[in-house]
Amino acid sequence: MRVMVLVKATEDSEQGFVPTPEAQAMLEAMGRFNEELTKAGVMLAGEGLKPTAQGKRIAFDGPGRTVIDGPFAETRELVAGFWLWEVKDMDEAVAWVKRCPNPMPGPSEIEIRPIYEMADLEGNPEADGSGRA
Amino acid sequence: MTAAETRQAIEAIFRIERARLIAGLVRVVRTVDRAEDLAQDALIIALAEWPRTGVPANPGAWLMTAAKRRAIDAIRRDRMRERKHAAIARDRDGAFGGTPEETDAAMDDDLGDELLGLIFTACHPVLSADARAALTLRVVGGLTTGEIARAFLSTEATIAQRIVRAKTTIAKAGLGFEVPRGAERAARLASVLEVVYLVFNEGYAATAGDDLVRPDLCREAQRLGRMLAGLMPGDAEVFGLLALMEIQASRLPARTGPDGALIPLTEQNRARWDQMLIHRGFDALARAEALGGDGPYALQAALAACHARACRPADTDWPRIAALYDRLRAVMPSPVVDLNRAIAYSMAFGPEAGLRLLDAMADSAALRNYAPLPAARGDFLFRAGRLAEARSAFEAAARLTRNLRERAFLNARADACD
């Protein structure tokens, strides 16, 4: 199964990358973790996101579209980076996240979300009622 | 955490660590069998201790230490026996070549090379292709014999026996668990890639059973391919194979209809192709090409990429495909490549160009009873307006195929020639 692993933002990550010795060390630790993921064949993709100050939101309401400039306020709900992994199950994803270095200087959170596969969206072809042979 | 949850967590950790653990242990105990047993012992010790003590900070190192202790205990027991029976003075720690500290250091190195050594040994040409595939899935992929048996539609007993025999053959042949160097490395790598592609194809074009595709087997092969790419970042063909598998796998959702029948490439709904896999395939292909990739896998991946780039069948870059088949024919000559090359030429330069190539291979014994050959001829003749000849070619193809659905399709094309 595929999962998306979301690194939640903190006040620090919302400040943007500052090349302090601590931040450099964290980056190196993260590099080693990424290498391990790659060697295990788990890693499909992964990127770090710039602070929401450089992001935009587009609000939808019926036909209306409104563009809202960052930064956004609800820090703990924001995302600072993500991976896409191919793992056997959620247990394996949890085991991998547990060995990830803390991505932030202070307390932080990583969230794992299973990805919809084509089959989840289609249901059982025998039961789709289309009557196709 | 409940006991069941802890057990699940430990098993998930073990799944991650298993291959590396076995790869590290095999260097000390020299047999896959023994290394697997020791890894299993370490899991049992962890299942007994971790629920009490909590999961250690570095579970991989913990498991390795536990397995290693068991190995050392066993070796000590053997030594005691040897000393008693033979009373021959021996180098006490010869097997490890040094003090326990040195042994520790040796076992805690980067295990990348050991894992690769294990893969190269599991794929050694001394084993049959079936045995290589089963052993690799078992030891490197961590699949159970039951899972492998289901994948290859065999019985658990057969697979278990195949794996035991493979291990015995490796032990008897005294194979070292090292990654070979130089020319030997290239030759052996070919065997490793062949095994991974064999597993992929077993999932992609199932040779037996009710289902035409078994995606879980494809996923396992892709995982092995990604693993190899992570372990051998400088090898063009490794990335070529990975690119080929990612791009082919991107079509799995479009490749079968609701009734399970195969849908040919030109009729697939391209919106259903998995874009992430396509882009992963393109990345791996770019890497293969940057590494000078002109081997069979890199070229086949380049061919697959041509189709993946075309949003509609009409957008397909047939001249490029024809040129790639020219190159593929030079490195991987085969009648099937020749046939596909003729089809590419007919699409790129017109049906007569395809017919000329087919005429040149008319006496190929390997394709005498191969339905796709007259089917292609029929198609070229039809497009050239030579309808009577096209009809007899389609009829010949229909007589040769054993697939009922295909026969109906070919008969319909024959009827369309009137």
Tab-separated table of C-alpha atoms in Angstrom, chain A residues 1-2 35-45 84-99 115 117-119 122 125-126 128 130 132-133, chain B residues 1 5 8-9 12-13 15-17 20 55 57 59-60 110 112 115 142-143 147 219 222-223 226-231 246 253 258-259 271-274 276-277 280:
chain	number	residue	atom	x	y	z
A	1	MET	CA	0.000	0.000	0.000
A	2	ARG	CA	1.001	3.604	-0.486
A	35	GLU	CA	19.006	6.993	2.161
A	36	GLU	CA	17.802	4.151	4.372
A	37	LEU	CA	14.280	4.488	2.947
A	38	THR	CA	15.707	4.406	-0.563
A	39	LYS	CA	17.833	1.332	0.092
A	40	ALA	CA	14.803	-0.454	1.512
A	41	GLY	CA	12.795	0.329	-1.628
A	42	VAL	CA	10.191	2.206	0.428
A	43	MET	CA	10.734	5.747	-0.855
A	44	LEU	CA	8.632	6.917	-3.806
A	45	ALA	CA	8.926	10.667	-3.331
A	84	LEU	CA	5.208	9.045	-0.418
A	85	TRP	CA	6.082	5.532	0.671
A	86	GLU	CA	5.266	2.052	-0.554
A	87	VAL	CA	4.894	-0.178	2.508
A	88	LYS	CA	3.238	-3.474	3.341
A	89	ASP	CA	0.801	-2.040	5.861
A	90	MET	CA	0.230	0.779	8.372
A	91	ASP	CA	2.300	-1.060	11.001
A	92	GLU	CA	5.327	-0.890	8.734
A	93	ALA	CA	4.713	2.805	8.046
A	94	VAL	CA	4.547	3.474	11.805
A	95	ALA	CA	7.777	1.525	12.356
A	96	TRP	CA	9.524	3.657	9.724
A	97	VAL	CA	8.211	6.950	11.100
A	98	LYS	CA	9.373	5.985	14.592
A	99	ARG	CA	12.944	5.778	13.359
A	115	ILE	CA	-3.587	6.791	-0.192
A	117	GLU	CA	-5.932	3.247	-4.738
A	118	MET	CA	-7.903	2.961	-7.964
A	119	ALA	CA	-9.744	-0.072	-6.545
A	122	GLU	CA	-14.265	1.931	-8.164
A	125	PRO	CA	-16.553	-4.351	-10.798
A	126	GLU	CA	-18.990	-7.259	-10.446
A	128	ASP	CA	-21.159	-1.873	-10.289
A	130	SER	CA	-23.621	-1.413	-15.254
A	132	ARG	CA	-21.411	-5.024	-18.702
A	133	ALA	CA	-20.267	-8.521	-19.554
B	1	MET	CA	-0.303	-0.689	23.836
B	5	GLU	CA	-0.423	-4.261	19.189
B	8	GLN	CA	2.301	-6.252	15.495
B	9	ALA	CA	4.775	-3.422	16.070
B	12	ALA	CA	6.668	-4.667	11.490
B	13	ILE	CA	10.137	-3.759	12.775
B	15	ARG	CA	10.040	-7.042	8.494
B	16	ILE	CA	12.128	-3.917	7.960
B	17	GLU	CA	15.263	-5.371	9.566
B	20	ARG	CA	19.779	-6.706	6.556
B	55	VAL	CA	11.111	-1.199	21.987
B	57	ALA	CA	15.942	3.057	20.399
B	59	PRO	CA	15.910	-2.009	17.188
B	60	GLY	CA	18.033	-3.159	14.251
B	110	ASP	CA	27.183	-0.314	6.780
B	112	GLY	CA	24.618	-2.229	2.176
B	115	LEU	CA	22.668	-7.095	1.506
B	142	GLY	CA	10.763	-11.648	3.392
B	143	LEU	CA	7.716	-13.356	1.850
B	147	GLU	CA	2.882	-16.240	-0.126
B	219	ARG	CA	4.840	-4.394	-6.457
B	222	GLN	CA	9.356	-2.989	-8.098
B	223	ARG	CA	10.392	-2.861	-4.446
B	226	ARG	CA	14.115	0.165	-6.066
B	227	MET	CA	16.237	-1.582	-3.457
B	228	LEU	CA	18.843	-2.515	-6.083
B	229	ALA	CA	18.852	1.051	-7.408
B	230	GLY	CA	19.452	2.297	-3.852
B	231	LEU	CA	22.291	-0.193	-3.379
B	246	GLU	CA	7.692	1.469	-13.142
B	253	PRO	CA	-5.040	-0.085	-13.814
B	258	PRO	CA	-14.231	-5.052	-15.992
B	259	ASP	CA	-14.515	-8.660	-17.203
B	271	ALA	CA	-6.311	8.663	-18.002
B	272	ARG	CA	-6.077	5.545	-15.864
B	273	TRP	CA	-2.305	5.257	-16.221
B	274	ASP	CA	-0.574	5.924	-12.903
B	276	MET	CA	3.412	8.961	-10.401
B	277	LEU	CA	4.838	5.658	-11.600
B	280	ARG	CA	9.321	7.689	-11.428
